[in-house]
């Protein structure tokens, strides 16, 4: 079609095989929209199109995606608030006839139904990083890393040390919104997690402004897409990177503080110190 329909915080460009959604980056736009920038939605990922009354004299044009077509929605698992749904376009009510026209045009192009066998919409681009309450999480497309914060990480996580997970090790991602109690990001490795997220070295916890949706959800979606993408292929495990000496010195200093506070035994302190020194 080649037409553009602009609404609140986004504009949809209709193409013959996809809808390109460009999000507004203004102060009033949802932060998730600004973080995403744009999303290209192939029509093969869309199961339906709906038009419904909105709030305060508006109508809402929505893309109803096939289950499993989008890594962002798969990671969100139904936890996104309505206003942060990236596939809703809010328009003034007087434009409902125009919105209905585009809805009908899109419906006429749809052919796929049912769950998708793979992700059809691209994941957010890497590298990605965000600050959780107890760690800095980073992802380069192949490896997830957690670096614990002295001010937030539990003694169990400090004893385990900073964590590194190749996507080939993972089976999935569990994201619990920071807008609810006990929000966290957990990396799944097949077994049922036994520890609470604040005690699990494969998890980071949110709260107090840490791990906001617009940072942690795109991160979770990118990891999930990488995990799904490597299934059935032989993943290459990169050689472990050598640590920065300054970073090692910082970790040993924190370890010494834990030891002085009685949270780490003499044996644990010696073993962990030797482990860190060996990474130089």
Short mmCIF file of C-alpha atoms in Angstrom, two decimals:
data_model
loop_
_atom_site.label_atom_id
_atom_site.label_comp_id
_atom_site.label_asym_id
_atom_site.label_seq_id
_atom_site.Cartn_x
_atom_site.Cartn_y
_atom_site.Cartn_z
CA UNK A 1 0.00 0.00 0.00
CA UNK A 2 2.83 2.39 0.79
CA UNK A 3 0.64 4.66 2.97
CA UNK A 4 1.47 6.05 6.42
CA UNK A 5 -1.00 6.38 9.30
CA UNK A 6 0.22 8.49 12.20
CA UNK A 7 -1.26 8.19 15.67
CA UNK A 8 -0.31 8.81 19.26
CA UNK A 9 3.40 8.05 19.79
CA UNK A 10 3.78 6.01 16.58
CA UNK A 11 3.31 5.96 12.82
CA UNK A 12 2.48 2.85 10.79
CA UNK A 13 3.75 2.51 7.22
CA UNK A 14 1.81 -0.09 5.26
CA UNK A 15 3.81 -2.14 2.77
CA UNK A 16 2.84 -5.07 0.58
CA UNK A 17 4.28 -7.69 2.94
CA UNK A 18 4.76 -5.90 6.26
CA UNK A 19 3.90 -3.00 8.52
CA UNK A 20 6.80 -0.77 9.56
CA UNK A 21 6.09 0.86 12.92
CA UNK A 22 8.17 3.90 13.84
CA UNK A 23 7.89 5.01 17.44
CA UNK A 24 8.00 8.53 18.81
CA UNK A 25 10.90 9.39 21.10
CA UNK A 26 9.33 12.35 22.89
CA UNK A 27 9.05 12.91 26.62
CA UNK A 28 5.41 11.76 26.68
CA UNK A 29 5.95 8.57 24.69
CA UNK A 30 6.23 5.28 26.58
CA UNK A 31 9.90 4.59 27.26
CA UNK A 32 9.60 1.14 25.74
CA UNK A 33 8.61 2.69 22.41
CA UNK A 34 11.65 4.98 22.44
CA UNK A 35 13.89 2.03 23.28
CA UNK A 36 12.51 -0.04 20.39
CA UNK A 37 12.83 2.74 17.83
CA UNK A 38 10.97 0.82 15.16
CA UNK A 39 9.55 -2.64 14.49
CA UNK A 40 8.99 -4.26 11.12
CA UNK A 41 6.09 -6.69 11.39
CA UNK A 42 5.81 -9.15 8.48
CA UNK A 43 2.21 -9.89 7.59
CA UNK A 44 3.06 -13.57 8.09
CA UNK A 45 3.35 -12.74 11.82
CA UNK A 46 -0.14 -11.21 11.98
CA UNK A 47 -3.25 -13.28 12.62
CA UNK A 48 -5.81 -10.50 12.75
CA UNK A 49 -6.45 -6.76 12.86
CA UNK A 50 -8.92 -5.14 15.23
CA UNK A 51 -10.38 -1.69 15.68
CA UNK A 52 -11.96 -0.75 19.00
CA UNK A 53 -13.04 2.34 20.94
CA UNK A 54 -10.30 3.87 23.07
CA UNK A 55 -10.30 6.29 25.94
CA UNK A 56 -11.22 9.98 25.78
CA UNK A 57 -12.44 10.19 22.20
CA UNK A 58 -10.00 7.81 20.55
CA UNK A 59 -10.04 4.59 18.57
CA UNK A 60 -7.36 1.90 18.70
CA UNK A 61 -6.07 -0.02 15.70
CA UNK A 62 -4.32 -3.21 16.84
CA UNK A 63 -2.28 -5.95 15.23
CA UNK A 64 -3.11 -9.33 16.72
CA UNK A 65 0.08 -11.33 16.35
CA UNK A 66 0.36 -15.08 16.02
CA UNK A 67 1.51 -16.82 19.17
CA UNK A 68 5.27 -17.25 19.12
CA UNK A 69 5.87 -14.79 16.27
CA UNK A 70 7.48 -12.03 18.33
CA UNK A 71 10.30 -12.52 20.87
CA UNK A 72 9.30 -9.33 22.69
CA UNK A 73 5.76 -10.53 23.43
CA UNK A 74 7.01 -14.05 24.14
CA UNK A 75 9.37 -12.69 26.80
CA UNK A 76 6.69 -10.36 28.21
CA UNK A 77 4.30 -13.31 28.61
CA UNK A 78 1.22 -11.10 28.93
CA UNK A 79 2.71 -8.71 31.48
CA UNK A 80 2.83 -5.55 29.34
CA UNK A 81 0.38 -2.83 30.30
CA UNK A 82 -2.06 -1.75 27.62
CA UNK A 83 -0.38 1.62 27.11
CA UNK A 84 2.97 -0.04 26.47
CA UNK A 85 1.68 -2.47 23.84
CA UNK A 86 3.86 -1.71 20.79
CA UNK A 87 1.25 -3.04 18.35
CA UNK A 88 -1.58 -0.62 19.23
CA UNK A 89 -2.04 2.64 17.35
CA UNK A 90 -4.22 5.21 19.14
CA UNK A 91 -6.05 7.64 16.84
CA UNK A 92 -8.62 10.44 17.29
CA UNK A 93 -12.16 9.06 17.08
CA UNK A 94 -12.92 11.20 14.01
CA UNK A 95 -10.39 9.11 12.07
CA UNK A 96 -12.21 5.85 12.69
CA UNK A 97 -13.34 5.54 9.05
CA UNK A 98 -9.76 5.87 7.85
CA UNK A 99 -8.59 3.37 10.48
CA UNK A 100 -11.29 0.91 9.39
CA UNK A 101 -10.17 1.29 5.78
CA UNK A 102 -6.60 0.28 6.67
CA UNK A 103 -7.83 -2.52 8.90
CA UNK A 104 -9.85 -3.99 6.03
CA UNK A 105 -6.94 -3.62 3.63
CA UNK A 106 -4.65 -5.48 6.04
CA UNK A 107 -7.19 -8.22 6.69
CA UNK A 108 -7.37 -8.87 2.97
CA UNK A 109 -3.61 -9.56 2.91
CA UNK A 110 -3.44 -11.97 5.84
CA UNK A 111 -3.05 -15.67 5.13
CA UNK A 112 -1.36 -17.24 8.19
CA UNK A 113 -3.06 -18.42 11.39
CA UNK A 114 -2.14 -20.38 14.48
CA UNK A 115 1.13 -20.49 16.44
CA UNK A 116 4.31 -19.63 14.55
CA UNK A 117 7.04 -22.26 14.40
CA UNK A 118 9.74 -19.62 14.86
CA UNK A 119 10.12 -15.94 15.61
CA UNK A 120 9.11 -13.87 12.58
CA UNK A 121 9.88 -10.43 14.02
CA UNK A 122 13.47 -9.45 14.71
CA UNK A 123 14.67 -9.25 18.28
CA UNK A 124 16.06 -5.97 19.66
CA UNK A 125 19.60 -5.38 18.47
CA UNK A 126 22.59 -6.25 20.63
CA UNK A 127 24.77 -5.38 22.47
CA UNK A 128 22.38 -4.64 25.32
CA UNK A 129 22.94 -3.91 29.00
CA UNK A 130 20.97 -2.70 32.01
CA UNK A 131 21.38 -2.26 35.75
CA UNK A 132 19.35 -4.54 37.98
CA UNK A 133 19.20 -4.05 41.74
CA UNK A 134 21.98 -6.54 42.37
CA UNK A 135 24.01 -6.62 39.15
CA UNK A 136 24.86 -5.15 35.81
CA UNK A 137 23.58 -7.48 33.08
CA UNK A 138 25.07 -7.42 29.57
CA UNK A 139 24.51 -9.42 26.40
CA UNK A 140 26.62 -9.36 23.24
CA UNK A 141 24.54 -11.78 21.18
CA UNK A 142 26.31 -14.92 22.36
CA UNK A 143 27.02 -14.53 26.05
CA UNK A 144 25.02 -13.15 28.98
CA UNK A 145 27.11 -11.73 31.83
CA UNK A 146 26.10 -10.72 35.35
CA UNK A 147 28.48 -8.57 37.38
CA UNK A 148 27.30 -8.34 40.98
CA UNK A 149 26.95 -5.07 42.88
CA UNK A 150 28.32 -4.93 46.40
CA UNK A 151 25.31 -2.88 47.52
CA UNK A 152 22.63 -5.27 46.26
CA UNK A 153 23.86 -8.80 45.64
CA UNK A 154 23.23 -11.51 48.22
CA UNK A 155 26.13 -13.33 49.86
CA UNK A 156 25.17 -16.42 47.82
CA UNK A 157 25.77 -14.53 44.60
CA UNK A 158 29.01 -13.01 45.85
CA UNK A 159 30.29 -16.44 46.80
CA UNK A 160 29.37 -17.75 43.34
CA UNK A 161 31.19 -14.87 41.68
CA UNK A 162 30.34 -12.98 38.51
CA UNK A 163 28.48 -15.15 36.04
CA UNK A 164 28.83 -15.81 32.31
CA UNK A 165 26.33 -17.89 30.28
CA UNK A 166 26.70 -18.88 26.65
CA UNK A 167 23.32 -19.04 24.88
CA UNK A 168 24.07 -22.67 24.01
CA UNK A 169 23.73 -23.46 27.74
CA UNK A 170 20.28 -21.92 28.02
CA UNK A 171 16.79 -23.22 27.34
CA UNK A 172 14.82 -20.05 27.93
CA UNK A 173 14.29 -16.82 29.86
CA UNK A 174 11.91 -15.96 32.68
CA UNK A 175 11.06 -12.25 32.88
CA UNK A 176 8.90 -10.90 35.69
CA UNK A 177 8.00 -7.25 35.27
CA UNK A 178 9.69 -4.74 37.59
CA UNK A 179 6.23 -3.20 37.98
CA UNK A 180 5.10 -6.13 40.15
CA UNK A 181 6.40 -7.67 43.36
CA UNK A 182 9.53 -9.80 43.00
CA UNK A 183 10.37 -8.68 39.46
CA UNK A 184 13.42 -10.41 38.03
CA UNK A 185 15.18 -11.86 35.00
CA UNK A 186 16.14 -15.51 35.28
CA UNK A 187 18.12 -17.55 32.75
CA UNK A 188 16.75 -21.08 32.40
CA UNK A 189 18.98 -24.09 31.84
CA UNK A 190 16.48 -26.94 31.71
CA UNK A 191 16.19 -27.83 35.37
CA UNK A 192 13.51 -26.36 37.60
CA UNK A 193 15.11 -23.47 39.55
CA UNK A 194 15.31 -24.32 43.23
CA UNK A 195 16.52 -20.99 44.63
CA UNK A 196 14.67 -17.72 44.91
CA UNK A 197 15.89 -15.13 42.36
CA UNK A 198 17.82 -13.17 44.99
CA UNK A 199 19.79 -16.33 45.81
CA UNK A 200 20.10 -17.71 42.26
CA UNK A 201 23.32 -16.80 40.37
CA UNK A 202 21.41 -17.26 37.11
CA UNK A 203 19.02 -14.43 38.06
CA UNK A 204 19.09 -10.69 38.59
CA UNK A 205 16.40 -8.93 40.62
CA UNK A 206 14.63 -5.65 39.94
CA UNK A 207 13.21 -2.96 42.22
CA UNK A 208 13.77 0.61 43.37
CA UNK A 209 13.99 1.84 39.79
CA UNK A 210 16.36 -0.90 38.66
CA UNK A 211 15.60 -3.13 35.65
CA UNK A 212 12.86 -0.92 34.13
CA UNK A 213 10.64 -2.46 31.45
CA UNK A 214 12.16 -0.46 28.59
CA UNK A 215 15.62 -1.84 29.44
CA UNK A 216 15.07 -5.32 30.84
CA UNK A 217 12.34 -6.52 28.45
CA UNK A 218 14.26 -5.87 25.18
CA UNK A 219 17.23 -7.56 26.87
CA UNK A 220 15.13 -10.62 27.75
CA UNK A 221 13.67 -10.73 24.23
CA UNK A 222 17.13 -10.61 22.62
CA UNK A 223 18.39 -13.43 24.83
CA UNK A 224 15.28 -15.52 24.16
CA UNK A 225 15.63 -15.05 20.40
CA UNK A 226 19.30 -16.07 20.55
CA UNK A 227 18.41 -19.18 22.57
CA UNK A 228 15.69 -20.20 20.12
CA UNK A 229 17.92 -19.41 17.15
CA UNK A 230 20.77 -21.68 18.24
CA UNK A 231 18.61 -24.74 18.82
CA UNK A 232 19.50 -27.56 16.48
CA UNK A 233 22.88 -26.06 15.61
CA UNK A 234 26.33 -26.66 17.04
CA UNK A 235 27.04 -23.56 19.09
CA UNK A 236 30.64 -22.41 19.17
CA UNK A 237 31.78 -21.70 22.72
CA UNK A 238 34.20 -18.76 22.73
CA UNK A 239 37.37 -18.92 24.75
CA UNK A 240 36.96 -17.16 28.10
CA UNK A 241 38.13 -13.57 27.99
CA UNK A 242 40.95 -12.53 30.25
CA UNK A 243 39.91 -10.12 32.97
CA UNK A 244 41.08 -6.56 33.33
CA UNK A 245 43.62 -6.50 36.24
CA UNK A 246 41.81 -3.49 37.74
CA UNK A 247 38.55 -5.44 37.68
CA UNK A 248 40.20 -8.42 39.41
CA UNK A 249 41.65 -6.13 42.08
CA UNK A 250 38.20 -4.63 42.66
CA UNK A 251 36.61 -8.08 43.01
CA UNK A 252 39.29 -9.23 45.45
CA UNK A 253 38.75 -6.08 47.52
CA UNK A 254 35.01 -6.80 47.73
CA UNK A 255 35.75 -10.42 48.57
CA UNK A 256 37.99 -9.22 51.39
CA UNK A 257 35.16 -7.08 52.75
CA UNK A 258 32.87 -10.11 52.78
CA UNK A 259 35.58 -12.10 54.54
CA UNK A 260 36.11 -9.37 57.14
CA UNK A 261 32.34 -9.25 57.75
CA UNK A 262 32.29 -13.00 58.40
CA UNK A 263 30.17 -13.79 55.35
CA UNK A 264 32.93 -15.80 53.68
CA UNK A 265 35.08 -18.41 55.42
CA UNK A 266 38.90 -18.48 55.27
CA UNK A 267 38.75 -21.43 52.87
CA UNK A 268 36.18 -19.77 50.61
CA UNK A 269 38.18 -16.54 50.57
CA UNK A 270 41.42 -18.30 49.61
CA UNK A 271 39.77 -20.44 46.93
CA UNK A 272 37.88 -17.53 45.33
CA UNK A 273 40.93 -15.27 45.43
CA UNK A 274 43.00 -17.93 43.67
CA UNK A 275 40.22 -18.36 41.10
CA UNK A 276 40.17 -14.64 40.34
CA UNK A 277 43.97 -14.41 40.08
CA UNK A 278 43.97 -17.34 37.67
CA UNK A 279 41.80 -15.31 35.27
CA UNK A 280 44.55 -12.71 34.72
#
